[in-house]
PDB file of C-alpha atoms and ligand atoms in Angstrom:
ATOM      1  CA  MET B   1      -3.376  17.507 -24.985  1.00 55.00           C
ATOM      2  CA  ASP B   2      -3.848  14.261 -26.911  1.00 76.00           C
ATOM      3  CA  GLY B   3      -3.592  11.989 -23.859  1.00 90.00           C
ATOM      4  CA  ILE B   4      -5.971  11.595 -20.950  1.00 96.00           C
ATOM      5  CA  TYR B   5      -7.159  14.602 -18.976  1.00 96.00           C
ATOM      6  CA  ALA B   6      -9.480  14.890 -15.986  1.00 96.00           C
ATOM      7  CA  ARG B   7     -10.404  17.943 -13.901  1.00 97.00           C
ATOM      8  CA  ASN B   8     -12.603  17.714 -10.818  1.00 96.00           C
ATOM      9  CA  VAL B   9     -14.326  14.653 -12.234  1.00 96.00           C
ATOM     10  CA  LYS B  10     -17.003  12.735 -10.317  1.00 95.00           C
ATOM     11  CA  LEU B  11     -17.402   9.160 -11.544  1.00 94.00           C
ATOM     12  CA  GLY B  12     -19.643   6.222 -10.764  1.00 95.00           C
ATOM     13  CA  TYR B  13     -22.605   4.093 -11.775  1.00 95.00           C
ATOM     14  CA  ALA B  14     -26.328   4.900 -12.124  1.00 91.00           C
ATOM     15  CA  ASN B  15     -26.983   7.123  -9.100  1.00 85.00           C
ATOM     16  CA  LYS B  16     -23.868   6.185  -7.129  1.00 93.00           C
ATOM     17  CA  VAL B  17     -20.735   8.328  -7.145  1.00 94.00           C
ATOM     18  CA  VAL B  18     -17.668   6.163  -6.530  1.00 95.00           C
ATOM     19  CA  LEU B  19     -14.858   8.655  -7.141  1.00 96.00           C
ATOM     20  CA  ALA B  20     -14.938  12.323  -6.260  1.00 92.00           C
ATOM     21  CA  ASP B  21     -12.675  15.036  -7.591  1.00 93.00           C
ATOM     22  CA  VAL B  22     -10.419  13.078  -9.960  1.00 96.00           C
ATOM     23  CA  ASN B  23      -7.622  15.174 -11.450  1.00 96.00           C
ATOM     24  CA  LEU B  24      -5.256  13.553 -13.952  1.00 96.00           C
ATOM     25  CA  ASP B  25      -2.968  14.280 -16.878  1.00 96.00           C
ATOM     26  CA  ILE B  26      -1.605  11.214 -18.607  1.00 97.00           C
ATOM     27  CA  ALA B  27       0.774  11.688 -21.524  1.00 96.00           C
ATOM     28  CA  LYS B  28       1.490   9.277 -24.360  1.00 95.00           C
ATOM     29  CA  GLY B  29       4.004   6.562 -23.502  1.00 96.00           C
ATOM     30  CA  GLU B  30       3.630   6.530 -19.715  1.00 97.00           C
ATOM     31  CA  PHE B  31       3.548   3.228 -17.805  1.00 98.00           C
ATOM     32  CA  ILE B  32       1.265   3.812 -14.841  1.00 98.00           C
ATOM     33  CA  SER B  33      -0.047   1.569 -12.116  1.00 98.00           C
ATOM     34  CA  ILE B  34      -3.121   2.283 -10.038  1.00 97.00           C
ATOM     35  CA  ILE B  35      -2.889   0.826  -6.547  1.00 97.00           C
ATOM     36  CA  GLY B  36      -5.108   0.844  -3.473  1.00 95.00           C
ATOM     37  CA  PRO B  37      -7.368  -1.381  -1.360  1.00 94.00           C
ATOM     38  CA  SER B  38     -10.102  -3.537  -2.941  1.00 92.00           C
ATOM     39  CA  GLY B  39     -13.327  -1.738  -3.746  1.00 92.00           C
ATOM     40  CA  VAL B  40     -11.727   1.694  -3.672  1.00 93.00           C
ATOM     41  CA  GLY B  41     -12.468   2.432  -7.349  1.00 94.00           C
ATOM     42  CA  LYS B  42      -9.361   1.389  -9.283  1.00 96.00           C
ATOM     43  CA  SER B  43     -11.348  -0.444 -11.987  1.00 96.00           C
ATOM     44  CA  THR B  44     -13.866   2.378 -12.072  1.00 96.00           C
ATOM     45  CA  LEU B  45     -11.097   4.868 -12.833  1.00 96.00           C
ATOM     46  CA  LEU B  46      -9.585   2.581 -15.472  1.00 96.00           C
ATOM     47  CA  MET B  47     -12.911   1.897 -17.172  1.00 96.00           C
ATOM     48  CA  ALA B  48     -13.802   5.588 -17.117  1.00 96.00           C
ATOM     49  CA  ILE B  49     -10.959   6.119 -19.605  1.00 96.00           C
ATOM     50  CA  ASN B  50     -12.752   3.716 -21.939  1.00 95.00           C
ATOM     51  CA  GLY B  51     -16.030   5.605 -21.517  1.00 95.00           C
ATOM     52  CA  ASN B  52     -17.647   2.769 -19.557  1.00 94.00           C
ATOM     53  CA  VAL B  53     -18.491   4.707 -16.410  1.00 95.00           C
ATOM     54  CA  LYS B  54     -20.956   7.502 -15.715  1.00 94.00           C
ATOM     55  CA  ILE B  55     -19.517  10.996 -15.355  1.00 94.00           C
ATOM     56  CA  PHE B  56     -21.503  13.136 -12.906  1.00 94.00           C
ATOM     57  CA  GLY B  57     -19.456  16.283 -13.179  1.00 94.00           C
ATOM     58  CA  GLY B  58     -16.159  17.888 -14.105  1.00 96.00           C
ATOM     59  CA  GLU B  59     -14.272  17.568 -17.366  1.00 96.00           C
ATOM     60  CA  MET B  60     -12.818  14.319 -18.689  1.00 97.00           C
ATOM     61  CA  ARG B  61     -11.125  14.193 -22.080  1.00 97.00           C
ATOM     62  CA  VAL B  62      -9.558  11.249 -23.893  1.00 97.00           C
ATOM     63  CA  PHE B  63      -7.625  11.944 -27.116  1.00 96.00           C
ATOM     64  CA  ASN B  64      -8.879  15.502 -26.871  1.00 93.00           C
ATOM     65  CA  GLN B  65     -12.511  14.412 -26.938  1.00 95.00           C
ATOM     66  CA  SER B  66     -14.784  15.220 -24.008  1.00 95.00           C
ATOM     67  CA  LEU B  67     -16.504  12.119 -22.591  1.00 94.00           C
ATOM     68  CA  HIS B  68     -19.391  14.159 -21.238  1.00 88.00           C
ATOM     69  CA  ASN B  69     -22.545  13.421 -23.279  1.00 86.00           C
ATOM     70  CA  ILE B  70     -20.378  11.822 -25.948  1.00 92.00           C
ATOM     71  CA  LYS B  71     -22.104  10.409 -29.048  1.00 94.00           C
ATOM     72  CA  ASN B  72     -21.841   6.687 -29.803  1.00 94.00           C
ATOM     73  CA  THR B  73     -19.745   7.094 -32.953  1.00 95.00           C
ATOM     74  CA  ALA B  74     -17.202   9.283 -31.139  1.00 95.00           C
ATOM     75  CA  LEU B  75     -17.082   6.805 -28.237  1.00 96.00           C
ATOM     76  CA  LYS B  76     -16.501   3.912 -30.652  1.00 94.00           C
ATOM     77  CA  GLU B  77     -13.639   5.853 -32.220  1.00 94.00           C
ATOM     78  CA  ILE B  78     -12.035   6.377 -28.786  1.00 96.00           C
ATOM     79  CA  ARG B  79     -12.504   2.697 -27.888  1.00 95.00           C
ATOM     80  CA  SER B  80     -10.901   1.598 -31.152  1.00 94.00           C
ATOM     81  CA  ARG B  81      -7.731   3.365 -29.979  1.00 96.00           C
ATOM     82  CA  ILE B  82      -7.724   1.661 -26.569  1.00 97.00           C
ATOM     83  CA  GLY B  83      -6.906  -2.026 -25.958  1.00 96.00           C
ATOM     84  CA  VAL B  84      -8.225  -3.590 -22.761  1.00 96.00           C
ATOM     85  CA  ILE B  85      -6.985  -6.691 -20.964  1.00 96.00           C
ATOM     86  CA  PHE B  86      -8.687  -8.313 -17.982  1.00 93.00           C
ATOM     87  CA  GLN B  87      -7.779 -10.550 -15.067  1.00 91.00           C
ATOM     88  CA  GLY B  88      -9.830 -13.386 -16.666  1.00 91.00           C
ATOM     89  CA  TYR B  89      -8.141 -12.993 -20.115  1.00 91.00           C
ATOM     90  CA  ASN B  90     -11.475 -13.008 -22.078  1.00 92.00           C
ATOM     91  CA  LEU B  91     -10.107 -15.289 -24.801  1.00 94.00           C
ATOM     92  CA  VAL B  92     -11.964 -17.749 -27.017  1.00 93.00           C
ATOM     93  CA  LYS B  93     -10.393 -20.649 -25.194  1.00 93.00           C
ATOM     94  CA  ARG B  94     -11.130 -23.365 -27.765  1.00 94.00           C
ATOM     95  CA  SER B  95      -9.535 -21.306 -30.554  1.00 94.00           C
ATOM     96  CA  SER B  96      -5.842 -21.081 -31.360  1.00 95.00           C
ATOM     97  CA  VAL B  97      -3.437 -18.403 -30.215  1.00 97.00           C
ATOM     98  CA  LEU B  98      -3.282 -17.155 -33.807  1.00 96.00           C
ATOM     99  CA  ASP B  99      -7.062 -16.861 -34.205  1.00 94.00           C
ATOM    100  CA  ASN B 100      -7.424 -15.125 -30.845  1.00 96.00           C
ATOM    101  CA  ILE B 101      -4.828 -12.536 -31.817  1.00 96.00           C
ATOM    102  CA  ALA B 102      -6.512 -12.090 -35.199  1.00 94.00           C
ATOM    103  CA  GLY B 103      -9.664 -11.317 -33.200  1.00 92.00           C
ATOM    104  CA  GLY B 104      -8.061  -7.982 -32.338  1.00 93.00           C
ATOM    105  CA  MET B 105      -8.077  -7.093 -36.041  1.00 89.00           C
ATOM    106  CA  LEU B 106     -11.768  -7.748 -36.662  1.00 84.00           C
ATOM    107  CA  ARG B 107     -12.471  -4.081 -37.224  1.00 81.00           C
ATOM    108  CA  LYS B 108     -10.036  -4.143 -40.149  1.00 81.00           C
ATOM    109  CA  MET B 109     -11.434  -7.361 -41.663  1.00 82.00           C
ATOM    110  CA  HIS B 110     -14.360  -8.201 -43.889  1.00 80.00           C
ATOM    111  CA  PRO B 111     -16.915 -10.116 -41.734  1.00 79.00           C
ATOM    112  CA  LEU B 112     -16.708 -13.091 -44.096  1.00 81.00           C
ATOM    113  CA  GLN B 113     -12.930 -13.139 -43.823  1.00 79.00           C
ATOM    114  CA  ALA B 114     -13.205 -13.257 -40.038  1.00 74.00           C
ATOM    115  CA  ALA B 115     -15.887 -15.970 -40.166  1.00 78.00           C
ATOM    116  CA  VAL B 116     -13.785 -18.355 -42.270  1.00 79.00           C
ATOM    117  CA  LYS B 117     -10.549 -17.336 -40.523  1.00 81.00           C
ATOM    118  CA  TYR B 118      -8.876 -16.423 -43.767  1.00 81.00           C
ATOM    119  CA  TYR B 119      -6.096 -13.889 -43.218  1.00 86.00           C
ATOM    120  CA  ARG B 120      -4.114 -12.045 -45.860  1.00 88.00           C
ATOM    121  CA  HIS B 121      -0.331 -12.405 -46.010  1.00 91.00           C
ATOM    122  CA  ASP B 122       0.240  -8.956 -44.471  1.00 92.00           C
ATOM    123  CA  GLN B 123      -2.216  -9.798 -41.688  1.00 91.00           C
ATOM    124  CA  TYR B 124      -0.340 -13.037 -40.941  1.00 92.00           C
ATOM    125  CA  GLU B 125       2.873 -11.031 -40.777  1.00 94.00           C
ATOM    126  CA  GLN B 126       1.332  -8.642 -38.281  1.00 94.00           C
ATOM    127  CA  ILE B 127      -0.084 -11.445 -36.167  1.00 95.00           C
ATOM    128  CA  TYR B 128       3.352 -13.089 -36.042  1.00 95.00           C
ATOM    129  CA  GLU B 129       4.961  -9.778 -35.102  1.00 95.00           C
ATOM    130  CA  TYR B 130       2.577  -9.478 -32.128  1.00 96.00           C
ATOM    131  CA  MET B 131       3.184 -13.110 -31.198  1.00 96.00           C
ATOM    132  CA  ARG B 132       6.897 -12.407 -31.108  1.00 96.00           C
ATOM    133  CA  ALA B 133       6.303  -9.271 -29.023  1.00 95.00           C
ATOM    134  CA  VAL B 134       4.672 -11.445 -26.338  1.00 97.00           C
ATOM    135  CA  ASN B 135       7.064 -14.403 -26.804  1.00 95.00           C
ATOM    136  CA  LEU B 136       4.474 -16.859 -28.056  1.00 96.00           C
ATOM    137  CA  GLU B 137       5.536 -17.469 -31.650  1.00 92.00           C
ATOM    138  CA  ASP B 138       6.090 -21.171 -30.880  1.00 95.00           C
ATOM    139  CA  GLU B 139       2.486 -21.566 -29.726  1.00 95.00           C
ATOM    140  CA  ALA B 140       0.726 -20.117 -32.790  1.00 94.00           C
ATOM    141  CA  LEU B 141      -1.549 -23.099 -33.424  1.00 95.00           C
ATOM    142  CA  GLN B 142      -2.001 -24.156 -29.815  1.00 95.00           C
ATOM    143  CA  ARG B 143      -5.513 -23.967 -28.403  1.00 97.00           C
ATOM    144  CA  CYS B 144      -5.684 -21.323 -25.689  1.00 96.00           C
ATOM    145  CA  ASP B 145      -7.169 -23.725 -23.130  1.00 95.00           C
ATOM    146  CA  ARG B 146      -3.900 -25.681 -23.281  1.00 96.00           C
ATOM    147  CA  LEU B 147      -1.855 -22.652 -22.208  1.00 96.00           C
ATOM    148  CA  SER B 148      -0.802 -21.512 -18.755  1.00 95.00           C
ATOM    149  CA  GLY B 149      -2.467 -18.459 -17.200  1.00 96.00           C
ATOM    150  CA  GLY B 150       0.574 -16.307 -17.936  1.00 96.00           C
ATOM    151  CA  GLN B 151       0.615 -17.413 -21.586  1.00 97.00           C
ATOM    152  CA  MET B 152      -3.130 -16.703 -21.873  1.00 97.00           C
ATOM    153  CA  GLN B 153      -2.620 -13.213 -20.522  1.00 97.00           C
ATOM    154  CA  ARG B 154       0.166 -12.678 -23.069  1.00 97.00           C
ATOM    155  CA  VAL B 155      -2.217 -13.797 -25.848  1.00 98.00           C
ATOM    156  CA  ALA B 156      -4.658 -11.184 -24.537  1.00 97.00           C
ATOM    157  CA  ILE B 157      -1.898  -8.556 -24.730  1.00 98.00           C
ATOM    158  CA  ALA B 158      -1.095  -9.588 -28.330  1.00 97.00           C
ATOM    159  CA  ARG B 159      -4.801  -9.432 -29.238  1.00 97.00           C
ATOM    160  CA  ALA B 160      -4.948  -5.916 -27.782  1.00 97.00           C
ATOM    161  CA  LEU B 161      -1.838  -5.005 -29.810  1.00 97.00           C
ATOM    162  CA  ALA B 162      -3.495  -6.317 -32.989  1.00 96.00           C
ATOM    163  CA  GLN B 163      -6.090  -3.612 -32.512  1.00 95.00           C
ATOM    164  CA  ASP B 164      -3.232  -1.135 -33.114  1.00 94.00           C
ATOM    165  CA  PRO B 165      -4.071   0.914 -29.998  1.00 96.00           C
ATOM    166  CA  GLU B 166      -2.434   3.963 -28.448  1.00 97.00           C
ATOM    167  CA  VAL B 167      -3.385   3.030 -24.893  1.00 97.00           C
ATOM    168  CA  ILE B 168      -3.579  -0.318 -23.100  1.00 98.00           C
ATOM    169  CA  LEU B 169      -5.801  -0.563 -20.008  1.00 98.00           C
ATOM    170  CA  ALA B 170      -4.950  -3.611 -17.901  1.00 97.00           C
ATOM    171  CA  ASP B 171      -7.473  -4.457 -15.182  1.00 96.00           C
ATOM    172  CA  GLU B 172      -5.652  -6.563 -12.575  1.00 96.00           C
ATOM    173  CA  PRO B 173      -3.606  -8.353 -15.271  1.00 96.00           C
ATOM    174  CA  ILE B 174      -1.542 -10.454 -12.856  1.00 96.00           C
ATOM    175  CA  SER B 175      -3.926 -11.051  -9.954  1.00 93.00           C
ATOM    176  CA  SER B 176      -4.577 -14.708 -10.847  1.00 91.00           C
ATOM    177  CA  LEU B 177      -0.976 -15.562 -11.684  1.00 95.00           C
ATOM    178  CA  ASP B 178       1.936 -17.165  -9.870  1.00 95.00           C
ATOM    179  CA  PRO B 179       5.019 -14.925  -9.407  1.00 94.00           C
ATOM    180  CA  VAL B 180       6.939 -16.314 -12.422  1.00 95.00           C
ATOM    181  CA  SER B 181       3.965 -15.885 -14.786  1.00 96.00           C
ATOM    182  CA  ALA B 182       3.219 -12.467 -13.279  1.00 96.00           C
ATOM    183  CA  LYS B 183       6.776 -11.359 -14.015  1.00 96.00           C
ATOM    184  CA  GLY B 184       6.411 -12.627 -17.614  1.00 96.00           C
ATOM    185  CA  VAL B 185       3.249 -10.559 -18.067  1.00 97.00           C
ATOM    186  CA  MET B 186       4.765  -7.419 -16.494  1.00 97.00           C
ATOM    187  CA  ASP B 187       7.929  -7.836 -18.621  1.00 97.00           C
ATOM    188  CA  THR B 188       5.673  -8.072 -21.687  1.00 97.00           C
ATOM    189  CA  LEU B 189       3.714  -4.945 -20.748  1.00 97.00           C
ATOM    190  CA  GLN B 190       7.000  -3.117 -20.211  1.00 97.00           C
ATOM    191  CA  ARG B 191       8.326  -4.310 -23.577  1.00 96.00           C
ATOM    192  CA  ILE B 192       5.262  -3.145 -25.533  1.00 96.00           C
ATOM    193  CA  ASN B 193       5.275   0.147 -23.633  1.00 97.00           C
ATOM    194  CA  ARG B 194       8.851   0.729 -24.814  1.00 96.00           C
ATOM    195  CA  GLN B 195       8.779  -0.942 -28.243  1.00 94.00           C
ATOM    196  CA  TYR B 196       5.522   0.598 -29.475  1.00 94.00           C
ATOM    197  CA  GLY B 197       5.500   3.745 -27.314  1.00 95.00           C
ATOM    198  CA  LEU B 198       2.081   2.735 -25.982  1.00 96.00           C
ATOM    199  CA  THR B 199       0.604   4.224 -22.853  1.00 97.00           C
ATOM    200  CA  VAL B 200      -0.007   1.397 -20.380  1.00 98.00           C
ATOM    201  CA  ILE B 201      -2.239   1.853 -17.328  1.00 98.00           C
ATOM    202  CA  ALA B 202      -2.597  -1.158 -15.035  1.00 98.00           C
ATOM    203  CA  ASN B 203      -4.529  -1.777 -11.833  1.00 97.00           C
ATOM    204  CA  LEU B 204      -2.245  -3.763  -9.613  1.00 95.00           C
ATOM    205  CA  HIS B 205      -2.779  -5.462  -6.318  1.00 88.00           C
ATOM    206  CA  GLN B 206       0.913  -6.090  -5.896  1.00 88.00           C
ATOM    207  CA  LEU B 207       2.782  -3.061  -4.665  1.00 92.00           C
ATOM    208  CA  ASP B 208       6.217  -4.501  -5.449  1.00 93.00           C
ATOM    209  CA  TYR B 209       5.368  -4.908  -9.160  1.00 96.00           C
ATOM    210  CA  ALA B 210       4.094  -1.335  -9.298  1.00 96.00           C
ATOM    211  CA  ARG B 211       7.392  -0.133  -7.863  1.00 95.00           C
ATOM    212  CA  ARG B 212       9.538  -2.280 -10.104  1.00 95.00           C
ATOM    213  CA  TYR B 213       7.900  -1.684 -13.473  1.00 96.00           C
ATOM    214  CA  CYS B 214       6.011   1.591 -13.535  1.00 96.00           C
ATOM    215  CA  SER B 215       7.246   5.117 -14.140  1.00 95.00           C
ATOM    216  CA  ARG B 216       4.320   6.542 -12.203  1.00 97.00           C
ATOM    217  CA  VAL B 217       2.024   5.262  -9.474  1.00 97.00           C
ATOM    218  CA  ILE B 218      -1.474   6.488  -8.694  1.00 97.00           C
ATOM    219  CA  GLY B 219      -2.598   5.551  -5.182  1.00 96.00           C
ATOM    220  CA  MET B 220      -6.289   5.583  -4.302  1.00 95.00           C
ATOM    221  CA  ASN B 221      -8.245   5.490  -1.087  1.00 94.00           C
ATOM    222  CA  GLY B 222     -11.553   6.810   0.216  1.00 89.00           C
ATOM    223  CA  GLY B 223     -12.884   7.538  -3.283  1.00 90.00           C
ATOM    224  CA  ARG B 224      -9.963   9.800  -4.134  1.00 93.00           C
ATOM    225  CA  ILE B 225      -6.499   9.839  -5.629  1.00 95.00           C
ATOM    226  CA  VAL B 226      -4.258  10.209  -2.593  1.00 94.00           C
ATOM    227  CA  TYR B 227      -0.887   9.773  -4.336  1.00 96.00           C
ATOM    228  CA  ASP B 228       0.263  10.519  -7.866  1.00 97.00           C
ATOM    229  CA  GLY B 229       3.990  10.386  -8.411  1.00 97.00           C
ATOM    230  CA  SER B 230       7.107   8.339  -8.915  1.00 96.00           C
ATOM    231  CA  PRO B 231       7.576   4.872  -7.394  1.00 96.00           C
ATOM    232  CA  GLU B 232      10.517   6.336  -5.462  1.00 95.00           C
ATOM    233  CA  GLY B 233       8.133   8.641  -3.607  1.00 94.00           C
ATOM    234  CA  LEU B 234       6.264   5.664  -2.127  1.00 94.00           C
ATOM    235  CA  ASP B 235       7.751   5.753   1.332  1.00 92.00           C
ATOM    236  CA  GLN B 236       6.308   3.822   4.249  1.00 92.00           C
ATOM    237  CA  GLU B 237       4.040   6.661   5.368  1.00 92.00           C
ATOM    238  CA  THR B 238       2.640   7.196   1.854  1.00 93.00           C
ATOM    239  CA  VAL B 239       1.945   3.489   1.408  1.00 94.00           C
ATOM    240  CA  ALA B 240       0.266   3.369   4.820  1.00 93.00           C
ATOM    241  CA  GLY B 241      -1.926   6.306   3.715  1.00 91.00           C
ATOM    242  CA  ILE B 242      -2.938   4.498   0.499  1.00 93.00           C
ATOM    243  CA  TYR B 243      -3.833   1.270   2.307  1.00 91.00           C
ATOM    244  CA  HIS B 244      -5.301   2.979   5.355  1.00 82.00           C
ATOM    245  CA  GLY B 245      -8.528   1.275   6.391  1.00 73.00           C
ATOM    246  CA  SER B 246      -7.815  -1.707   4.188  1.00 71.00           C
ATOM    247  CA  ARG B 247      -8.117  -5.363   5.016  1.00 61.00           C
ATOM    248  CA  ASP B 248      -6.036  -6.242   1.952  1.00 58.00           C
ATOM    249  CA  ASN B 249      -3.004  -8.112   3.103  1.00 44.00           C
ATOM    250  CA  GLU B 250      -0.483  -6.263   0.986  1.00 48.00           C
ATOM    251  CA  PRO B 251       3.121  -6.974   1.890  1.00 41.00           C
ATOM    252  CA  LEU B 252       3.700  -3.576   3.466  1.00 40.00           C
ATOM    253  CA  PHE B 253       7.409  -3.511   4.134  1.00 39.00           C
ATOM    254  CA  GLY B 254       7.315  -6.936   5.709  1.00 31.00           C
ATOM    255  CA  VAL B 255       4.015  -6.364   7.514  1.00 30.00           C
ATOM    256  CA  ASP B 256       1.603  -9.064   6.395  1.00 33.00           C
ATOM    257  CA  ARG B 257      -1.639  -7.317   7.185  1.00 35.00           C
ATOM    258  CA  ALA B 258      -2.344  -3.621   7.325  1.00 35.00           C
ATOM    259  CA  PRO B 259      -2.832  -2.791  11.017  1.00 35.00           C
ATOM    260  CA  PHE B 260      -5.835  -0.533  10.408  1.00 35.00           C
ATOM    261  CA  PRO B 261      -9.596  -0.751  10.966  1.00 33.00           C
ATOM    262  CA  VAL B 262     -11.693  -1.644   7.907  1.00 31.00           C
ATOM    263  CA  ALA B 263     -13.167   1.223   5.923  1.00 35.00           C
ATOM    264  CA  ALA B 264     -12.562   0.323   2.286  1.00 35.00           C
ATOM    265  CA  GLY B 265     -15.035   0.963  -0.527  1.00 34.00           C
ATOM    266  CA  VAL B 266     -16.214   4.405   0.515  1.00 35.00           C
ATOM    267  CA  VAL B 267     -19.153   5.413  -1.668  1.00 38.00           C
ATOM    268  CA  TYR B 268     -20.608   8.898  -1.814  1.00 35.00           C
ATOM    269  CA  ASP B 269     -24.200   9.740  -2.624  1.00 37.00           C
ATOM    270  CA  ALA B 270     -24.673  11.252  -6.071  1.00 36.00           C
TER     271      ALA B 270
HETATM  272  P1  ADP F 301     -11.494  -1.739  -7.163  1.00 55.50           P
HETATM  273  O1  ADP F 301     -11.135  -1.887  -8.603  1.00 55.50           O
HETATM  274  O2  ADP F 301     -10.624  -0.763  -6.440  1.00 55.50           O
HETATM  275  O3  ADP F 301     -11.591  -3.043  -6.430  1.00 55.50           O
HETATM  276  P2  ADP F 301     -14.109  -0.998  -8.193  1.00 55.50           P
HETATM  277  O4  ADP F 301     -13.858   0.131  -9.095  1.00 55.50           O
HETATM  278  O5  ADP F 301     -14.308  -2.358  -8.802  1.00 55.50           O
HETATM  279  O6  ADP F 301     -12.950  -1.077  -7.088  1.00 55.50           O
HETATM  280  O7  ADP F 301     -15.388  -0.714  -7.308  1.00 55.50           O
HETATM  281  C1  ADP F 301     -15.579   0.517  -6.612  1.00 55.50           C
HETATM  282  C2  ADP F 301     -17.004   0.597  -6.106  1.00 55.50           C
HETATM  283  O8  ADP F 301     -17.892   0.639  -7.206  1.00 55.50           O
HETATM  284  C3  ADP F 301     -17.417  -0.616  -5.256  1.00 55.50           C
HETATM  285  O9  ADP F 301     -18.244  -0.153  -4.212  1.00 55.50           O
HETATM  286  C4  ADP F 301     -18.208  -1.449  -6.227  1.00 55.50           C
HETATM  287  O10 ADP F 301     -19.198  -2.210  -5.563  1.00 55.50           O
HETATM  288  C5  ADP F 301     -18.851  -0.393  -7.106  1.00 55.50           C
HETATM  289  N1  ADP F 301     -19.108  -0.900  -8.478  1.00 55.50           N
HETATM  290  C6  ADP F 301     -18.206  -1.466  -9.309  1.00 55.50           C
HETATM  291  N2  ADP F 301     -18.772  -1.780 -10.486  1.00 55.50           N
HETATM  292  C7  ADP F 301     -20.089  -1.420 -10.401  1.00 55.50           C
HETATM  293  C8  ADP F 301     -21.206  -1.478 -11.272  1.00 55.50           C
HETATM  294  N3  ADP F 301     -21.108  -1.980 -12.512  1.00 55.50           N
HETATM  295  N4  ADP F 301     -22.382  -0.986 -10.830  1.00 55.50           N
HETATM  296  C9  ADP F 301     -22.508  -0.452  -9.602  1.00 55.50           C
HETATM  297  N5  ADP F 301     -21.481  -0.353  -8.705  1.00 55.50           N
HETATM  298  C10 ADP F 301     -20.289  -0.834  -9.099  1.00 55.50           C
END
């Protein structure tokens, strides 16, 4: 399979296993959210797909390439096919929207061309296409530090698109945003998922956005995947199971705070 595949995978950092027994099959074009309490390993799972996390055991394949003992050149090739966006945007804030998006094309540019910010006509056309895809064509020359948080996150999405990826990993893309901006970012992720057929995998803190936008939800708790299915399958009991032991105040069907003791961030010894 040319997507993402994991069987009985143990993941973590240095000598610490964070996730035990991960089993996943993700096909091209899915729009998936990963939900669960803070510290439960959502980012770890997401970053594992990018080869940024240690694999202690099991089999993990991305684009049909095993991540176990992978060589640097093969890892670079995988990463070139994956765009990543972060909660903090990671933009060059003093540069324009256009130059930030062009930053996603660096791999396809001569270093000198990138240094003097000289783009060919076809590259300009591509940059403008991505700007339109994220609804920012009117802000091309605006410095990023003059934009709202939602606009900055949409620049980050366009920059990821400019990389011409097959998969977008979004690590808490809307956690710092107000509801209107968050909706704009989720609408944009949905649009690029549909328009470009990209696989989108997003860690979300907000259960209602996961339900509304995603075709599949992965719920995590206690270092494991405890739910993997459709948003429709997220009934009250399932949600309670995902957030069990969490202090996160998710809006659980009108309940402001999960009524459970705290036991988030379970970590197993390697
Ligand atoms: P979540 O995304 O669900 O909030 P994380 O994946 O960020 O959870 O973290 C899961 C666990 O891994 C936590 O105990 C966290 O402290 C630990 N962790 C995260 N990143 C690192 C790292 N770079 N090195 C060591 N431990 C880490």
